Structure formats: structure tokens, C-alpha cells
Amino acid sequence: MVRKAVPSSARSTANIRPILDSLDREAGVSSTDRVRSDSQIDVLAQDAWADIADALEAGSDNLPPELRAALARLRVVDQQLLQRLTMRTSTERLSSVVEALELLPCVTDDLITAAPRLICDLGFDRAIISRVENGLWTSEAVYIPDSAEWATEINKVGQEMPQKLGPDILETEIVRRREGLLVTDVQSDGRVNRPIADASKSRSYVAAPIISDGRVVGLLHADKYRQSIDVDADDCQLLIGFAQSFRLALGRAKLAEEVLSVKGTLDSMRSMLDYSTDTVHHVSVRRTSDDAQPAPAAEPGRSARPDRTAPASRVPLTQREHEVLALMARGSTNSAIARELVIAEGTVKQHVKHVLRKLQVANRSEAVAVWFNEFTPT
């Protein structure tokens, strides 16, 4: 009788299957228990390796070569599976966060406020969004779950002490190369933003650029301070992915705001036309060049209409009020005017109030009508 040769791999499988089955019975594992979440699988794998290490610690010098080789192969497979698991989890988180980003209102201010919170939803503990203008890096918003006071403190530091970018600052490389950044030794690295590093006590962080028209207009920063673990290159790629999606969201918001601005301008023009149509019924035979003659008296029983279209020389607007009125005529909102003139939004509101009072008008539309009638060349 000739015995057919059995491959060694088949013999190994045949020998180990009863052992694995008995281990399942000892652990009380059924076929339905084997379907677990990603996080459960990760925890089980780490616990299993810890138990194996403890069991083999005493007799590691006496391990058979075959067992040592098998454990080495198993460890390689485990690391590969863990890497794939981490990548899949990060991809799923990014997809979920991008969906949430797309559901936000198309308003730039709202997006800036929400960005750090969405970054924390990716698995980070803290996040900062900053703007980059004229070589200055200035914090815009900070989010720390369950620690609003600390977030406010860090943001205040970043706003009151904006960091000038230069060769001695790491973030300058982000602006120059338009690439992400991983910093692993924050507290001892002299090239970081020291005021923010001191306020945040960060140990390591990742940063990504917000790019518009080929230049960096903002920065995103994130870390895992509360988890007491360092961020890594995968975290950096994750933040870069969010930054790209966030840039698209900002683009949509800008487009929506420009549409509203055009609508505001059209509304102002319509108001101006309505006003002109109303005044066309009140005519006189006085020469328009004869400014010295007094205006005709009001009809009996009818109040005189305020002179809301006084010539520019008769309206004592300051230079700044002229600038604000011109931007109002373009349909700009108070926040947009503030960004354009680099002043606080509260200051813009005060200028608008002064303009309305000086022009003797009730609202922005009437003020814009005066602008088109008196302050623009015909």
C-alpha cells in the first residue's frame, strides 16, 4: 500500500484545528461571538498578546524554533491587520465628519467656528483653526471638549500675540511647501509658537494648511493631549484630508455669500428706483443750477419730506463712513465690511448707525439709495 504524501501545511492545519477548537470551548466563544466591532478586536488582540508575553516570559529561552517562528509570523500578520484596521477607522471617521461638514450652513463664520469641533470628532482631543495674513499667524477658534475656559484662554493668547512667520518658525514650512506638519517634541522645540505651546502644554501636534488659489490662507492644528499619546504621520494625513474638504466648504460659503451680496445690491437698486419713481411726481420749474433759491413750501396739510438726498458736500461723513457706505452699496454684510477694512464688527455697526443718522434715513437700503444718487458719478 502506497501512502499519499500530505503537505506539511496541511498536517499543521490538521494538528492545530483541534487545539483551536478546544481553546474556543475553554473561552466560551461561539460562532456568533466572533463578529465584533473594530475597537473590540483591537482590545482583544492587545490583551491576547499581553497574555502570551506573560505566559512565555519565564521560558522564553526554551521555546522550540518552530513555535518561535510561528509567533513571529503571527505578530507580523497582527501588525498588518492592526494597520488596516486603523486606516479603515480613520477613513470612516473622516467620511462621517465630511458629511457633517456638508450639512452646516454655507456661512464662513459658522464654518470657522465649527471646524475645531469637527476635527475633534476625528479622534483628536483639541483643535485650533487660524488665519494667515500678511505673514502673521493668528488664532481664530479653539475647541476642547468639556473645557471651554481653557479653549478660550488658548484662543485669546493666539489672538493677542499673533505669530510672525519666519525661518525660525516651523509653520513657515507649511506655508512655503503647502504640506502638513508633524511636531513630536513641542515643549523643547524652540521653533514652535511659544505662547500657544505654553498655554496648551501640548507634547506633540499635527498641522495642515488651508489653501486658496495656491497660497496658504489658514492653518489647522490638533493633538491628543488628554489621551496622553503622541500624534503620528497617520494623524497628519487625516488632518490634511479634513483640510481639503474644509477648503471646499469655505468655497461654497463664499459663493453663497456673494450671491446674497448681489441680491442685496439688487434690492438696494430696486429701493433706489422706487424712491426715484416716488419723487418724479414732485417737480418744480426752478432751474436746477439755481441752488440759491429756497425750496418750495410744503402743501397745506402735508408735511415736508426730509431732504434725504443732500449733496455730498452737505453730508458731513468721515472718510471711514464713506468707505463703510461704499461697501454697503456693494451689498457687503457687517462682518464682510469688518474683514475688508480690518476693523472690529462692533466698530462697523457704530459707523453704520452714524451713516444712517447723518443721511437722515431709516435703513441700509435708503442709505444705499442716497449713495447711488449723490455719491457716485453720473
CSV table of N, CA and C in Angstrom, one decimal, residues 3 21 103 146 160 163 166 207 241 265 274-275 300 306 318 349 356 365-366 368:
chain,number,residue,atom,x,y,z
A,3,ARG,N,1.3,5.1,0.6
A,3,ARG,CA,0.7,6.3,1.4
A,3,ARG,C,0.9,7.6,0.6
A,21,ASP,N,-10.1,24.6,18.4
A,21,ASP,CA,-11.4,24.3,18.8
A,21,ASP,C,-11.6,24.2,20.3
A,103,LEU,N,-23.4,69.5,5.9
A,103,LEU,CA,-24.7,69.8,6.4
A,103,LEU,C,-24.8,71.2,7.1
A,146,ASP,N,-15.6,69.8,26.8
A,146,ASP,CA,-15.8,69.9,28.2
A,146,ASP,C,-14.7,70.9,28.9
A,160,GLU,N,-4.1,87.7,20.8
A,160,GLU,CA,-3.4,88.9,21.3
A,160,GLU,C,-1.9,88.8,21.0
A,163,GLN,N,1.6,85.2,15.8
A,163,GLN,CA,3.0,84.7,15.5
A,163,GLN,C,3.4,85.2,14.1
A,166,GLY,N,8.4,83.1,10.0
A,166,GLY,CA,9.8,83.3,9.5
A,166,GLY,C,10.6,82.0,9.6
A,207,ALA,N,-0.3,69.5,12.0
A,207,ALA,CA,-0.9,70.8,11.4
A,207,ALA,C,-1.0,70.6,9.9
A,241,GLY,N,-6.6,65.5,5.1
A,241,GLY,CA,-7.8,65.2,4.4
A,241,GLY,C,-9.0,66.1,4.8
A,265,THR,N,-27.4,94.1,-3.4
A,265,THR,CA,-27.2,95.2,-4.3
A,265,THR,C,-28.5,95.4,-5.1
A,274,ASP,N,-37.5,102.8,-6.7
A,274,ASP,CA,-38.8,103.1,-6.1
A,274,ASP,C,-38.9,104.5,-5.5
A,275,TYR,N,-37.8,104.9,-4.9
A,275,TYR,CA,-37.7,106.2,-4.4
A,275,TYR,C,-37.7,107.3,-5.5
A,300,PRO,N,-50.3,122.7,1.9
A,300,PRO,CA,-51.1,122.8,3.2
A,300,PRO,C,-51.6,121.4,3.6
A,306,PRO,N,-38.2,114.9,4.5
A,306,PRO,CA,-36.9,115.2,4.8
A,306,PRO,C,-36.0,115.2,3.6
A,318,THR,N,-17.4,111.1,7.6
A,318,THR,CA,-16.0,111.0,7.7
A,318,THR,C,-15.5,110.1,6.5
A,349,LYS,N,-20.7,98.4,13.1
A,349,LYS,CA,-22.1,98.7,13.4
A,349,LYS,C,-22.3,100.2,13.9
A,356,LEU,N,-26.5,106.3,8.9
A,356,LEU,CA,-28.0,106.4,8.8
A,356,LEU,C,-28.5,107.7,9.5
A,365,SER,N,-31.1,100.2,3.0
A,365,SER,CA,-31.5,100.3,1.6
A,365,SER,C,-31.6,101.8,1.2
A,366,GLU,N,-32.2,102.6,2.1
A,366,GLU,CA,-32.3,104.0,1.8
A,366,GLU,C,-31.0,104.7,1.8
A,368,VAL,N,-28.2,103.3,0.9
A,368,VAL,CA,-27.6,102.9,-0.4
A,368,VAL,C,-28.2,103.7,-1.6
